């Protein structure tokens, strides 16, 4: 490249994908590059603060001002709003523009859009919190496991069969809980194709019922099964359905446990026929219910109202599995009265092997 | 007369564990599965010490702690917090001791012995 002309420099500055402005001592914008004008409009004549409409408290530390004072490069993170009303996170660098005598004539402000980086940062923070949350719920379960083992050993020493059995049940219960967390993590960490098969929905629901029956009894929750016997078969992923149901049932049990208003608690597990040959599963409880403010949050990943006893993965996994099936999960709830979750699996034909 | 310990936790496995262990160590135990129930019990029954899970639903653990420490008849009952959140932002001040879950039962027994004999 030989000598650059003035217009070349202008084109050069215009095509840099950063927001560049030149400001004077009063922080008035003297010039801006094309990229800046595209997203923010014509700034000439405005001060920086008026142009971006920045809260004065945010301007207390001003990198441009500081550069005028000490001639060094300064930086700062800010949120700006584009002319289309979009919020973007930027990091701002201010650098001095000197004349031939070294006097600072103006300050060049270069703002780089770091919104995508911020987004990733947010996700990493969330991930960190989830892992920590998961570690805490697993620690709780480990205490249960310790307890079961202690009771088993005690029963063995006393040659007390009943106690051994009781301890063993505690071990199994807590083992189930850890398995569920591990399954949930696996389900949400990878894309998996459902393994469609012809199954008996009533059979799978009955299995779940038997799996949770003792636990429900432990918490003095009445547990009922209501099967539509006319349902014969459905094409779905049996592991997926099992996971959906066990998440919904354990949430229902938690909801009953958390409710200290009612004396009697009840959970009902139902199968029904839906429209167009769909198969419907319902889990109804008379537990704490879901507050209106929380309605939109329950399906969000990592949302849990159970402190260190929840992971917030369950419903997210349920929703994922339902989507993979082309189905959906909904709920109706009355705060302090109870909640019914409904999972609808659409009718599906078994894919025919090619001849 | 053996000293009596009130065990408060919403997880029946944990309650079973702590009561079995404390009874094996020579203490009498009573139990509650939430803070509300625990506070009711303390109104009618004497306890020499309380083990408390702070992380119970509806904040009943934290509320229980506040209620006990504010009650002039109950405020001297020593409380040992056993919680999966030990070491993090505890919502209460000055329990006798704080244990993380899963609890080291021998360390727990040591504190119980030091506190009530
Ligand atoms: N049957 C229910 N009754 C009341 N609240 C529920 C019910 N099911 C789910 N929730 C709410 O949704 C939240 C998220 O559930 P989930 O994703 O399974 O996570 P976790 O069970 O680990 O908290 C729960 O913490 C609870 O607040
Ligand atoms: Mg759950």
Short mmCIF file of C-alpha atoms and ligand atoms in Angstrom, two decimals:
data_model
loop_
_atom_site.label_atom_id
_atom_site.label_comp_id
_atom_site.label_asym_id
_atom_site.label_seq_id
_atom_site.Cartn_x
_atom_site.Cartn_y
_atom_site.Cartn_z
CA UNK A 1 0.00 0.00 0.00
CA UNK A 2 1.31 3.41 -0.95
CA UNK A 3 0.19 6.73 0.49
CA UNK A 4 -3.27 6.93 1.92
CA UNK A 5 -5.42 9.87 1.11
CA UNK A 6 -7.70 11.65 3.53
CA UNK A 7 -10.85 9.91 2.21
CA UNK A 8 -9.12 6.58 2.64
CA UNK A 9 -8.62 7.28 6.34
CA UNK A 10 -12.26 8.22 6.63
CA UNK A 11 -13.35 5.03 4.89
CA UNK A 12 -11.03 3.08 7.11
CA UNK A 13 -12.50 4.51 10.29
CA UNK A 14 -16.02 4.09 8.96
CA UNK A 15 -15.55 0.41 8.30
CA UNK A 16 -14.15 -0.50 11.72
CA UNK A 17 -16.91 -2.48 13.45
CA UNK A 18 -16.69 -0.39 16.64
CA UNK A 19 -18.52 2.72 17.69
CA UNK A 20 -15.97 5.52 17.38
CA UNK A 21 -16.59 9.13 18.36
CA UNK A 22 -14.35 12.11 18.79
CA UNK A 23 -15.16 14.32 21.77
CA UNK A 24 -13.95 17.70 22.98
CA UNK A 25 -13.22 18.88 26.52
CA UNK A 26 -16.92 19.53 27.16
CA UNK A 27 -17.66 15.98 26.06
CA UNK A 28 -19.38 17.29 22.95
CA UNK A 29 -19.34 14.81 20.10
CA UNK A 30 -17.46 16.34 17.17
CA UNK A 31 -17.46 13.39 14.82
CA UNK A 32 -18.62 9.77 14.67
CA UNK A 33 -17.87 6.88 12.35
CA UNK A 34 -20.34 5.23 9.98
CA UNK A 35 -20.87 2.21 12.24
CA UNK A 36 -21.84 4.49 15.09
CA UNK A 37 -24.23 6.58 12.98
CA UNK A 38 -25.90 3.46 11.68
CA UNK A 39 -26.89 2.29 15.17
CA UNK A 40 -27.16 5.58 17.05
CA UNK A 41 -27.94 8.34 14.51
CA UNK A 42 -26.37 11.77 13.97
CA UNK A 43 -24.64 12.90 17.19
CA UNK A 44 -22.94 16.14 16.09
CA UNK A 45 -23.57 19.00 18.49
CA UNK A 46 -24.78 16.86 21.38
CA UNK A 47 -22.81 16.08 24.50
CA UNK A 48 -22.11 12.41 25.04
CA UNK A 49 -24.46 12.26 27.98
CA UNK A 50 -27.39 13.95 26.26
CA UNK A 51 -26.91 11.93 23.12
CA UNK A 52 -26.97 8.55 24.89
CA UNK A 53 -29.39 9.83 27.49
CA UNK A 54 -27.23 8.51 30.31
CA UNK A 55 -28.14 8.82 33.95
CA UNK A 56 -25.83 11.38 35.56
CA UNK A 57 -24.78 8.95 38.30
CA UNK A 58 -23.39 6.66 35.58
CA UNK A 59 -21.24 9.52 34.32
CA UNK A 60 -19.41 10.09 37.57
CA UNK A 61 -16.47 8.11 36.34
CA UNK A 62 -15.98 9.22 32.75
CA UNK A 63 -13.10 7.65 30.83
CA UNK A 64 -13.08 10.49 28.27
CA UNK A 65 -12.86 13.08 30.99
CA UNK A 66 -10.06 11.15 32.68
CA UNK A 67 -8.12 10.92 29.46
CA UNK A 68 -8.33 14.70 29.09
CA UNK A 69 -6.90 14.97 32.61
CA UNK A 70 -4.00 12.53 32.45
CA UNK A 71 -3.53 11.65 28.79
CA UNK A 72 -3.80 7.93 29.47
CA UNK A 73 -6.12 5.34 28.00
CA UNK A 74 -9.14 4.58 30.19
CA UNK A 75 -11.93 2.04 29.91
CA UNK A 76 -15.35 1.33 31.30
CA UNK A 77 -18.28 -1.03 30.75
CA UNK A 78 -21.66 0.50 29.99
CA UNK A 79 -25.11 -0.27 28.69
CA UNK A 80 -26.26 1.85 25.76
CA UNK A 81 -29.57 1.97 23.94
CA UNK A 82 -29.51 2.08 20.14
CA UNK A 83 -31.87 4.23 18.13
CA UNK A 84 -34.01 1.14 17.58
CA UNK A 85 -34.32 0.76 21.34
CA UNK A 86 -32.03 -2.22 21.69
CA UNK A 87 -29.89 -2.43 24.83
CA UNK A 88 -26.30 -3.35 24.18
CA UNK A 89 -23.38 -3.86 26.51
CA UNK A 90 -20.25 -2.09 25.44
CA UNK A 91 -16.77 -1.67 26.72
CA UNK A 92 -15.47 1.84 26.11
CA UNK A 93 -11.86 2.84 25.56
CA UNK A 94 -10.85 6.46 25.54
CA UNK A 95 -7.58 7.51 23.97
CA UNK A 96 -6.03 10.97 23.52
CA UNK A 97 -5.71 12.66 20.15
CA UNK A 98 -2.74 15.03 20.32
CA UNK A 99 -1.64 17.87 18.05
CA UNK A 100 1.94 18.25 16.82
CA UNK A 101 2.92 19.91 20.13
CA UNK A 102 1.56 17.01 22.14
CA UNK A 103 -1.43 18.95 23.45
CA UNK A 104 -4.60 16.86 23.76
CA UNK A 105 -7.03 18.22 21.16
CA UNK A 106 -9.72 15.70 21.61
CA UNK A 107 -10.41 12.23 22.88
CA UNK A 108 -11.32 9.29 20.72
CA UNK A 109 -13.91 7.05 22.30
CA UNK A 110 -14.06 3.51 20.96
CA UNK A 111 -16.95 1.37 22.12
CA UNK A 112 -16.96 -2.35 21.43
CA UNK A 113 -20.20 -4.32 21.56
CA UNK A 114 -19.67 -7.08 24.12
CA UNK A 115 -23.30 -8.22 24.42
CA UNK A 116 -22.57 -11.74 23.12
CA UNK A 117 -19.73 -12.09 25.63
CA UNK A 118 -22.06 -10.90 28.39
CA UNK A 119 -24.60 -13.50 27.34
CA UNK A 120 -22.01 -16.28 27.59
CA UNK A 121 -20.85 -14.90 30.92
CA UNK A 122 -24.42 -15.03 32.20
CA UNK A 123 -24.77 -18.64 31.09
CA UNK A 124 -21.50 -19.58 32.78
CA UNK A 125 -22.60 -17.98 36.02
CA UNK A 126 -25.88 -19.89 35.80
CA UNK A 127 -24.03 -23.11 35.12
CA UNK A 128 -21.81 -22.51 38.14
CA UNK A 129 -24.83 -21.88 40.33
CA UNK A 130 -26.53 -25.01 39.08
CA UNK A 131 -23.56 -27.20 39.73
CA UNK A 132 -23.30 -25.74 43.23
CA UNK A 133 -27.03 -26.24 43.76
CA UNK A 134 -26.79 -29.80 42.57
CA UNK A 135 -23.87 -30.49 44.86
CA UNK A 136 -25.98 -29.22 47.75
CA UNK A 137 -28.95 -31.40 46.99
CA UNK A 138 -26.66 -34.40 46.61
CA UNK A 139 -25.10 -33.61 50.00
CA UNK A 140 -28.57 -33.71 51.51
CA UNK A 141 -29.25 -37.07 49.94
CA UNK A 142 -25.90 -38.39 51.13
CA UNK A 143 -26.94 -37.61 54.66
CA UNK A 144 -30.02 -39.79 54.05
CA UNK A 145 -27.78 -42.55 52.69
CA UNK A 146 -25.51 -42.29 55.75
CA UNK A 147 -28.61 -42.62 57.87
CA UNK A 148 -29.88 -45.71 56.05
CA UNK A 149 -26.49 -47.38 56.35
CA UNK A 150 -26.34 -46.55 60.06
CA UNK A 151 -29.76 -48.12 60.64
CA UNK A 152 -28.86 -51.23 58.61
CA UNK A 153 -25.66 -51.72 60.63
CA UNK A 154 -27.52 -51.21 63.85
CA UNK A 155 -30.11 -53.79 62.80
CA UNK A 156 -27.39 -56.26 61.85
CA UNK A 157 -25.69 -55.84 65.22
CA UNK A 158 -28.94 -56.28 67.10
CA UNK A 159 -29.98 -59.10 64.75
CA UNK A 160 -33.13 -57.08 64.21
CA UNK A 161 -34.60 -57.96 60.79
CA UNK A 162 -37.22 -55.26 60.94
CA UNK A 163 -34.64 -52.58 61.51
CA UNK A 164 -32.41 -53.88 58.73
CA UNK A 165 -35.35 -53.68 56.37
CA UNK A 166 -36.22 -50.19 57.50
CA UNK A 167 -32.63 -49.00 57.02
CA UNK A 168 -32.46 -50.65 53.63
CA UNK A 169 -35.60 -48.82 52.53
CA UNK A 170 -33.98 -45.53 53.47
CA UNK A 171 -30.92 -46.48 51.43
CA UNK A 172 -33.07 -47.37 48.41
CA UNK A 173 -35.15 -44.22 48.69
CA UNK A 174 -32.10 -41.99 48.69
CA UNK A 175 -30.46 -44.03 45.99
CA UNK A 176 -33.54 -43.39 43.83
CA UNK A 177 -33.24 -39.67 44.47
CA UNK A 178 -29.62 -39.54 43.35
CA UNK A 179 -30.42 -41.64 40.28
CA UNK A 180 -33.16 -39.19 39.33
CA UNK A 181 -30.78 -36.24 39.53
CA UNK A 182 -28.20 -38.04 37.42
CA UNK A 183 -30.85 -38.97 34.84
CA UNK A 184 -32.09 -35.38 34.71
CA UNK A 185 -28.57 -34.09 34.16
CA UNK A 186 -28.01 -36.57 31.35
CA UNK A 187 -31.34 -35.78 29.74
CA UNK A 188 -30.72 -32.07 29.61
CA UNK A 189 -27.07 -32.21 28.67
CA UNK A 190 -27.44 -34.00 25.37
CA UNK A 191 -29.69 -34.10 22.37
CA UNK A 192 -31.18 -37.53 22.28
CA UNK A 193 -33.53 -39.12 19.81
CA UNK A 194 -36.49 -40.72 21.57
CA UNK A 195 -36.48 -44.51 21.31
CA UNK A 196 -40.00 -44.98 20.05
CA UNK A 197 -41.63 -48.31 20.81
CA UNK A 198 -45.10 -49.74 21.10
CA UNK A 199 -45.81 -49.69 24.83
CA UNK A 200 -48.67 -50.08 27.27
CA UNK A 201 -49.07 -46.66 28.93
CA UNK A 202 -51.10 -48.16 31.78
CA UNK A 203 -48.34 -50.61 32.57
CA UNK A 204 -45.69 -47.88 32.76
CA UNK A 205 -47.93 -45.74 34.96
CA UNK A 206 -48.58 -48.71 37.26
CA UNK A 207 -44.83 -49.29 37.57
CA UNK A 208 -44.34 -45.68 38.62
CA UNK A 209 -47.19 -46.03 41.07
CA UNK A 210 -45.53 -49.02 42.74
CA UNK A 211 -42.17 -47.30 42.77
CA UNK A 212 -43.54 -44.32 44.72
CA UNK A 213 -46.20 -46.00 46.81
CA UNK A 214 -44.03 -46.64 49.87
CA UNK A 215 -42.50 -43.19 49.80
CA UNK A 216 -45.95 -41.61 49.67
CA UNK A 217 -47.02 -43.74 52.62
CA UNK A 218 -43.96 -42.62 54.54
CA UNK A 219 -45.10 -39.02 54.19
CA UNK A 220 -48.69 -40.00 54.98
CA UNK A 221 -49.84 -39.03 51.49
CA UNK A 222 -52.71 -40.98 49.97
CA UNK A 223 -51.69 -42.12 46.50
CA UNK A 224 -54.31 -43.15 43.94
CA UNK A 225 -54.17 -44.71 40.51
CA UNK A 226 -56.93 -44.07 37.98
CA UNK A 227 -56.38 -45.85 34.70
CA UNK A 228 -58.50 -45.62 31.59
CA UNK A 229 -58.58 -49.34 30.86
CA UNK A 230 -59.60 -48.79 27.25
CA UNK A 231 -56.13 -47.47 26.45
CA UNK A 232 -54.27 -50.37 24.88
CA UNK A 233 -51.05 -49.12 23.47
CA UNK A 234 -49.17 -46.03 22.37
CA UNK A 235 -46.00 -45.31 20.46
CA UNK A 236 -43.60 -43.38 22.66
CA UNK A 237 -40.24 -43.58 24.37
CA UNK A 238 -40.82 -45.60 27.55
CA UNK A 239 -37.73 -44.20 29.33
CA UNK A 240 -38.87 -40.69 28.49
CA UNK A 241 -42.37 -41.32 29.84
CA UNK A 242 -40.96 -42.88 33.00
CA UNK A 243 -38.79 -39.83 33.57
CA UNK A 244 -41.69 -37.43 32.96
CA UNK A 245 -43.91 -39.28 35.41
CA UNK A 246 -41.33 -39.68 38.14
CA UNK A 247 -40.47 -35.98 37.97
CA UNK A 248 -44.12 -34.99 38.14
CA UNK A 249 -44.89 -37.39 40.99
CA UNK A 250 -41.89 -36.37 43.07
CA UNK A 251 -42.82 -32.71 42.58
CA UNK A 252 -46.37 -33.52 43.69
CA UNK A 253 -45.01 -35.23 46.81
CA UNK A 254 -42.80 -32.25 47.59
CA UNK A 255 -45.81 -29.96 47.13
CA UNK A 256 -47.77 -32.02 49.66
CA UNK A 257 -44.86 -32.13 52.09
CA UNK A 258 -44.43 -28.37 51.87
CA UNK A 259 -48.07 -27.76 52.62
CA UNK A 260 -48.72 -27.33 56.31
CA UNK A 261 -52.30 -26.08 55.92
CA UNK A 262 -54.16 -29.30 55.17
CA UNK A 263 -54.40 -32.43 57.29
CA UNK A 264 -54.91 -34.92 54.47
CA UNK A 265 -52.88 -35.06 51.32
CA UNK A 266 -53.70 -36.84 48.12
CA UNK A 267 -51.95 -37.48 44.83
CA UNK A 268 -53.73 -38.97 41.84
CA UNK A 269 -52.04 -40.50 38.87
CA UNK A 270 -54.33 -40.84 35.84
CA UNK A 271 -54.32 -41.97 32.24
CA UNK A 272 -56.88 -40.67 29.77
CA UNK A 273 -57.61 -40.67 26.07
CA UNK A 274 -57.03 -37.30 24.41
CA UNK A 275 -58.25 -35.88 21.12
CA UNK A 276 -57.09 -37.41 17.83
CA UNK A 277 -55.82 -40.54 19.50
CA UNK A 278 -53.48 -38.76 21.90
CA UNK A 279 -52.58 -40.32 25.26
CA UNK A 280 -52.87 -38.10 28.31
CA UNK A 281 -51.18 -38.49 31.70
CA UNK A 282 -52.22 -36.46 34.70
CA UNK A 283 -50.60 -35.99 38.08
CA UNK A 284 -52.86 -34.14 40.50
CA UNK A 285 -52.00 -33.09 44.04
CA UNK A 286 -53.58 -31.03 46.78
CA UNK A 287 -50.28 -29.55 47.90
CA UNK A 288 -49.07 -25.95 48.15
CA UNK A 289 -50.03 -24.96 44.62
CA UNK A 290 -48.12 -22.55 42.42
CA UNK A 291 -48.32 -18.81 43.04
CA UNK A 292 -49.34 -16.62 40.12
CA UNK A 293 -45.97 -14.86 40.17
CA UNK A 294 -44.15 -18.17 39.75
CA UNK A 295 -46.36 -19.56 36.98
CA UNK A 296 -44.03 -18.50 34.18
CA UNK A 297 -40.89 -19.57 35.94
CA UNK A 298 -41.46 -23.18 36.89
CA UNK A 299 -40.35 -24.57 33.52
CA UNK A 300 -37.21 -22.47 33.47
CA UNK A 301 -34.02 -24.37 33.89
CA UNK A 302 -32.59 -24.24 37.38
CA UNK A 303 -35.68 -22.61 38.87
CA UNK A 304 -36.49 -24.21 42.20
CA UNK A 305 -38.35 -23.00 45.26
CA UNK A 306 -36.85 -25.77 47.38
CA UNK A 307 -33.55 -24.25 48.38
CA UNK A 308 -30.81 -26.84 48.63
CA UNK A 309 -33.35 -29.63 48.25
CA UNK A 310 -34.17 -28.93 44.64
CA UNK A 311 -32.20 -28.70 41.41
CA UNK A 312 -34.72 -26.98 39.16
CA UNK A 313 -33.96 -29.49 36.44
CA UNK A 314 -37.07 -31.67 36.69
CA UNK A 315 -39.66 -29.65 34.80
CA UNK A 316 -37.14 -28.52 32.26
CA UNK A 317 -36.39 -32.16 31.46
CA UNK A 318 -40.11 -32.94 31.39
CA UNK A 319 -40.66 -30.18 28.86
CA UNK A 320 -37.74 -31.33 26.77
CA UNK A 321 -38.99 -34.90 26.61
CA UNK A 322 -42.49 -33.74 25.73
CA UNK A 323 -41.10 -31.59 22.90
CA UNK A 324 -39.10 -34.51 21.56
CA UNK A 325 -42.39 -36.37 21.36
CA UNK A 326 -44.17 -33.50 19.65
CA UNK A 327 -46.38 -33.33 22.73
CA UNK A 328 -46.73 -30.81 25.51
CA UNK A 329 -46.98 -30.42 29.25
CA UNK A 330 -49.28 -27.90 30.91
CA UNK A 331 -50.58 -27.35 34.40
CA UNK A 332 -53.44 -25.75 36.25
CA UNK A 333 -52.97 -24.71 39.82
CA UNK A 334 -54.66 -22.87 42.63
CA UNK A 335 -52.33 -21.41 45.23
CA UNK A 336 -52.64 -23.29 48.53
CA UNK A 337 -55.17 -25.69 46.96
CA UNK A 338 -53.20 -27.88 44.63
CA UNK A 339 -51.87 -28.48 41.16
CA UNK A 340 -52.56 -30.76 38.23
CA UNK A 341 -49.90 -31.38 35.62
CA UNK A 342 -51.05 -32.74 32.25
CA UNK A 343 -48.70 -34.40 29.77
CA UNK A 344 -50.16 -35.06 26.32
CA UNK A 345 -48.48 -37.45 23.90
CA UNK A 346 -49.86 -37.17 20.34
CA UNK A 347 -50.80 -40.30 18.41
CA UNK A 348 -47.90 -41.67 16.48
CA UNK A 349 -47.43 -44.60 14.11
CA UNK A 350 -44.49 -46.89 14.50
CA UNK A 351 -42.04 -46.05 11.71
CA UNK A 352 -42.16 -48.96 9.24
CA UNK A 353 -38.80 -50.48 8.43
CA UNK A 354 -38.02 -49.88 4.75
CA UNK A 355 -38.69 -52.94 2.57
CA UNK B 1 -32.78 -38.73 83.84
CA UNK B 2 -31.44 -38.68 80.27
CA UNK B 3 -31.23 -35.34 78.53
CA UNK B 4 -33.81 -34.75 75.83
CA UNK B 5 -33.03 -33.58 72.30
CA UNK B 6 -35.56 -32.24 69.79
CA UNK B 7 -34.65 -33.22 66.21
CA UNK B 8 -36.19 -30.98 63.53
CA UNK B 9 -35.85 -31.95 59.87
CA UNK B 10 -38.34 -32.38 57.03
CA UNK B 11 -36.54 -35.43 55.67
CA UNK B 12 -37.74 -38.58 57.49
CA UNK B 13 -34.48 -40.40 56.62
CA UNK B 14 -32.51 -37.73 58.45
CA UNK B 15 -34.87 -37.73 61.43
CA UNK B 16 -34.61 -41.50 61.71
CA UNK B 17 -30.84 -41.31 61.48
CA UNK B 18 -30.32 -38.60 64.07
CA UNK B 19 -32.75 -40.05 66.58
CA UNK B 20 -31.25 -43.52 66.27
CA UNK B 21 -27.75 -42.16 66.67
CA UNK B 22 -28.56 -39.86 69.59
CA UNK B 23 -30.50 -42.59 71.37
CA UNK B 24 -27.57 -44.96 70.93
CA UNK B 25 -25.48 -42.27 72.56
CA UNK B 26 -27.76 -42.18 75.59
CA UNK B 27 -30.12 -39.32 74.86
CA UNK B 28 -33.86 -39.21 74.71
CA UNK B 29 -35.30 -37.72 71.51
CA UNK B 30 -38.45 -36.07 70.23
CA UNK B 31 -39.02 -35.05 66.62
CA UNK B 32 -40.73 -32.51 64.40
CA UNK B 33 -40.84 -32.31 60.62
CA UNK B 34 -41.16 -28.53 60.36
CA UNK B 35 -40.50 -25.41 62.38
CA UNK B 36 -44.14 -24.74 63.21
CA UNK B 37 -44.61 -28.19 64.68
CA UNK B 38 -41.32 -27.90 66.57
CA UNK B 39 -42.36 -24.61 68.17
CA UNK B 40 -45.68 -26.11 69.28
CA UNK B 41 -43.86 -29.05 70.86
CA UNK B 42 -41.51 -26.77 72.77
CA UNK B 43 -44.46 -24.96 74.31
CA UNK B 44 -45.59 -28.10 76.09
CA UNK B 45 -42.48 -30.24 76.33
CA UNK B 46 -39.05 -29.55 77.74
CA UNK B 47 -36.01 -30.08 75.51
CA UNK B 48 -32.40 -29.63 76.54
CA UNK B 49 -31.13 -29.11 73.01
CA UNK B 50 -32.45 -28.75 69.46
CA UNK B 51 -30.90 -29.91 66.19
CA UNK B 52 -32.39 -27.87 63.38
CA UNK B 53 -32.38 -28.08 59.60
CA UNK B 54 -32.63 -24.48 58.47
CA UNK B 55 -33.43 -25.32 54.88
CA UNK B 56 -36.99 -26.45 55.32
CA UNK B 57 -39.82 -25.42 52.98
CA UNK B 58 -41.75 -22.22 53.72
CA UNK B 59 -38.83 -20.91 55.76
CA UNK B 60 -40.24 -22.62 58.83
CA UNK B 61 -36.73 -23.49 60.02
CA UNK B 62 -35.59 -19.88 60.03
CA UNK B 63 -38.84 -18.71 61.59
CA UNK B 64 -38.57 -21.35 64.29
CA UNK B 65 -35.07 -20.17 65.11
CA UNK B 66 -36.21 -16.56 65.42
CA UNK B 67 -39.23 -17.49 67.51
CA UNK B 68 -37.19 -19.55 69.94
CA UNK B 69 -34.42 -17.01 70.36
CA UNK B 70 -37.00 -14.28 71.01
CA UNK B 71 -39.06 -16.29 73.53
CA UNK B 72 -37.95 -15.59 77.08
CA UNK B 73 -38.72 -19.12 78.24
CA UNK B 74 -37.03 -20.83 75.32
CA UNK B 75 -34.18 -18.56 74.36
CA UNK B 76 -31.60 -20.46 76.41
CA UNK B 77 -32.18 -23.80 74.72
CA UNK B 78 -29.02 -24.49 72.73
CA UNK B 79 -29.62 -24.94 68.99
CA UNK B 80 -27.34 -26.85 66.66
CA UNK B 81 -27.92 -26.10 63.00
CA UNK B 82 -27.53 -29.00 60.58
CA UNK B 83 -27.95 -27.81 57.05
CA UNK B 84 -26.67 -28.42 53.54
CA UNK B 85 -26.03 -24.71 53.36
CA UNK B 86 -23.64 -24.49 56.28
CA UNK B 87 -20.95 -21.91 55.75
CA UNK B 88 -23.06 -19.97 53.28
CA UNK B 89 -25.25 -17.00 54.15
CA UNK B 90 -26.88 -18.24 57.34
CA UNK B 91 -30.10 -16.42 58.02
CA UNK B 92 -29.61 -16.66 61.78
CA UNK B 93 -27.05 -15.53 64.32
CA UNK B 94 -25.12 -17.48 66.89
CA UNK B 95 -26.25 -21.08 66.97
CA UNK B 96 -24.15 -23.29 69.27
CA UNK B 97 -22.63 -24.94 66.23
CA UNK B 98 -23.29 -25.34 62.53
CA UNK B 99 -22.85 -28.63 60.72
CA UNK B 100 -22.81 -29.29 57.04
CA UNK B 101 -24.73 -32.21 55.59
CA UNK B 102 -23.81 -35.02 55.48
CA UNK B 103 -22.99 -34.55 59.12
CA UNK B 104 -19.90 -36.00 60.81
CA UNK B 105 -21.78 -37.73 63.60
CA UNK B 106 -18.84 -38.02 65.97
CA UNK B 107 -18.14 -34.32 65.72
CA UNK B 108 -21.83 -33.71 66.33
CA UNK B 109 -21.82 -35.93 69.41
CA UNK B 110 -18.78 -34.12 70.76
CA UNK B 111 -20.56 -30.77 70.57
CA UNK B 112 -23.73 -32.23 72.11
CA UNK B 113 -21.69 -33.67 75.00
CA UNK B 114 -19.87 -30.38 75.54
CA UNK B 115 -23.12 -28.47 75.51
CA UNK B 116 -25.47 -30.55 77.67
CA UNK B 117 -23.30 -33.33 79.03
N1 LIG C 1 -46.93 -30.06 41.81
C1 LIG C 1 -46.36 -28.88 42.14
N2 LIG C 1 -46.92 -28.08 43.09
C2 LIG C 1 -46.35 -26.90 43.42
N3 LIG C 1 -45.22 -26.40 42.88
C3 LIG C 1 -44.60 -27.14 41.93
C4 LIG C 1 -45.13 -28.41 41.51
N4 LIG C 1 -44.31 -28.89 40.55
C5 LIG C 1 -43.33 -27.99 40.39
N5 LIG C 1 -43.48 -26.93 41.21
C6 LIG C 1 -42.63 -25.73 41.30
O1 LIG C 1 -41.74 -25.73 40.20
C7 LIG C 1 -40.37 -25.67 40.66
C8 LIG C 1 -39.46 -26.38 39.67
O2 LIG C 1 -39.69 -27.79 39.67
P1 LIG C 1 -38.54 -28.74 39.14
O3 LIG C 1 -38.07 -28.23 37.82
O4 LIG C 1 -39.00 -30.15 39.20
O5 LIG C 1 -37.33 -28.49 40.17
P2 LIG C 1 -37.20 -28.95 41.71
O6 LIG C 1 -38.23 -30.01 41.96
O7 LIG C 1 -35.81 -29.48 41.81
O8 LIG C 1 -37.40 -27.72 42.53
C9 LIG C 1 -40.41 -26.29 42.05
O9 LIG C 1 -39.33 -25.88 42.84
C10 LIG C 1 -41.75 -25.77 42.55
O10 LIG C 1 -41.64 -24.44 43.01
MG1 LIG C 2 -38.60 -31.70 40.73
#
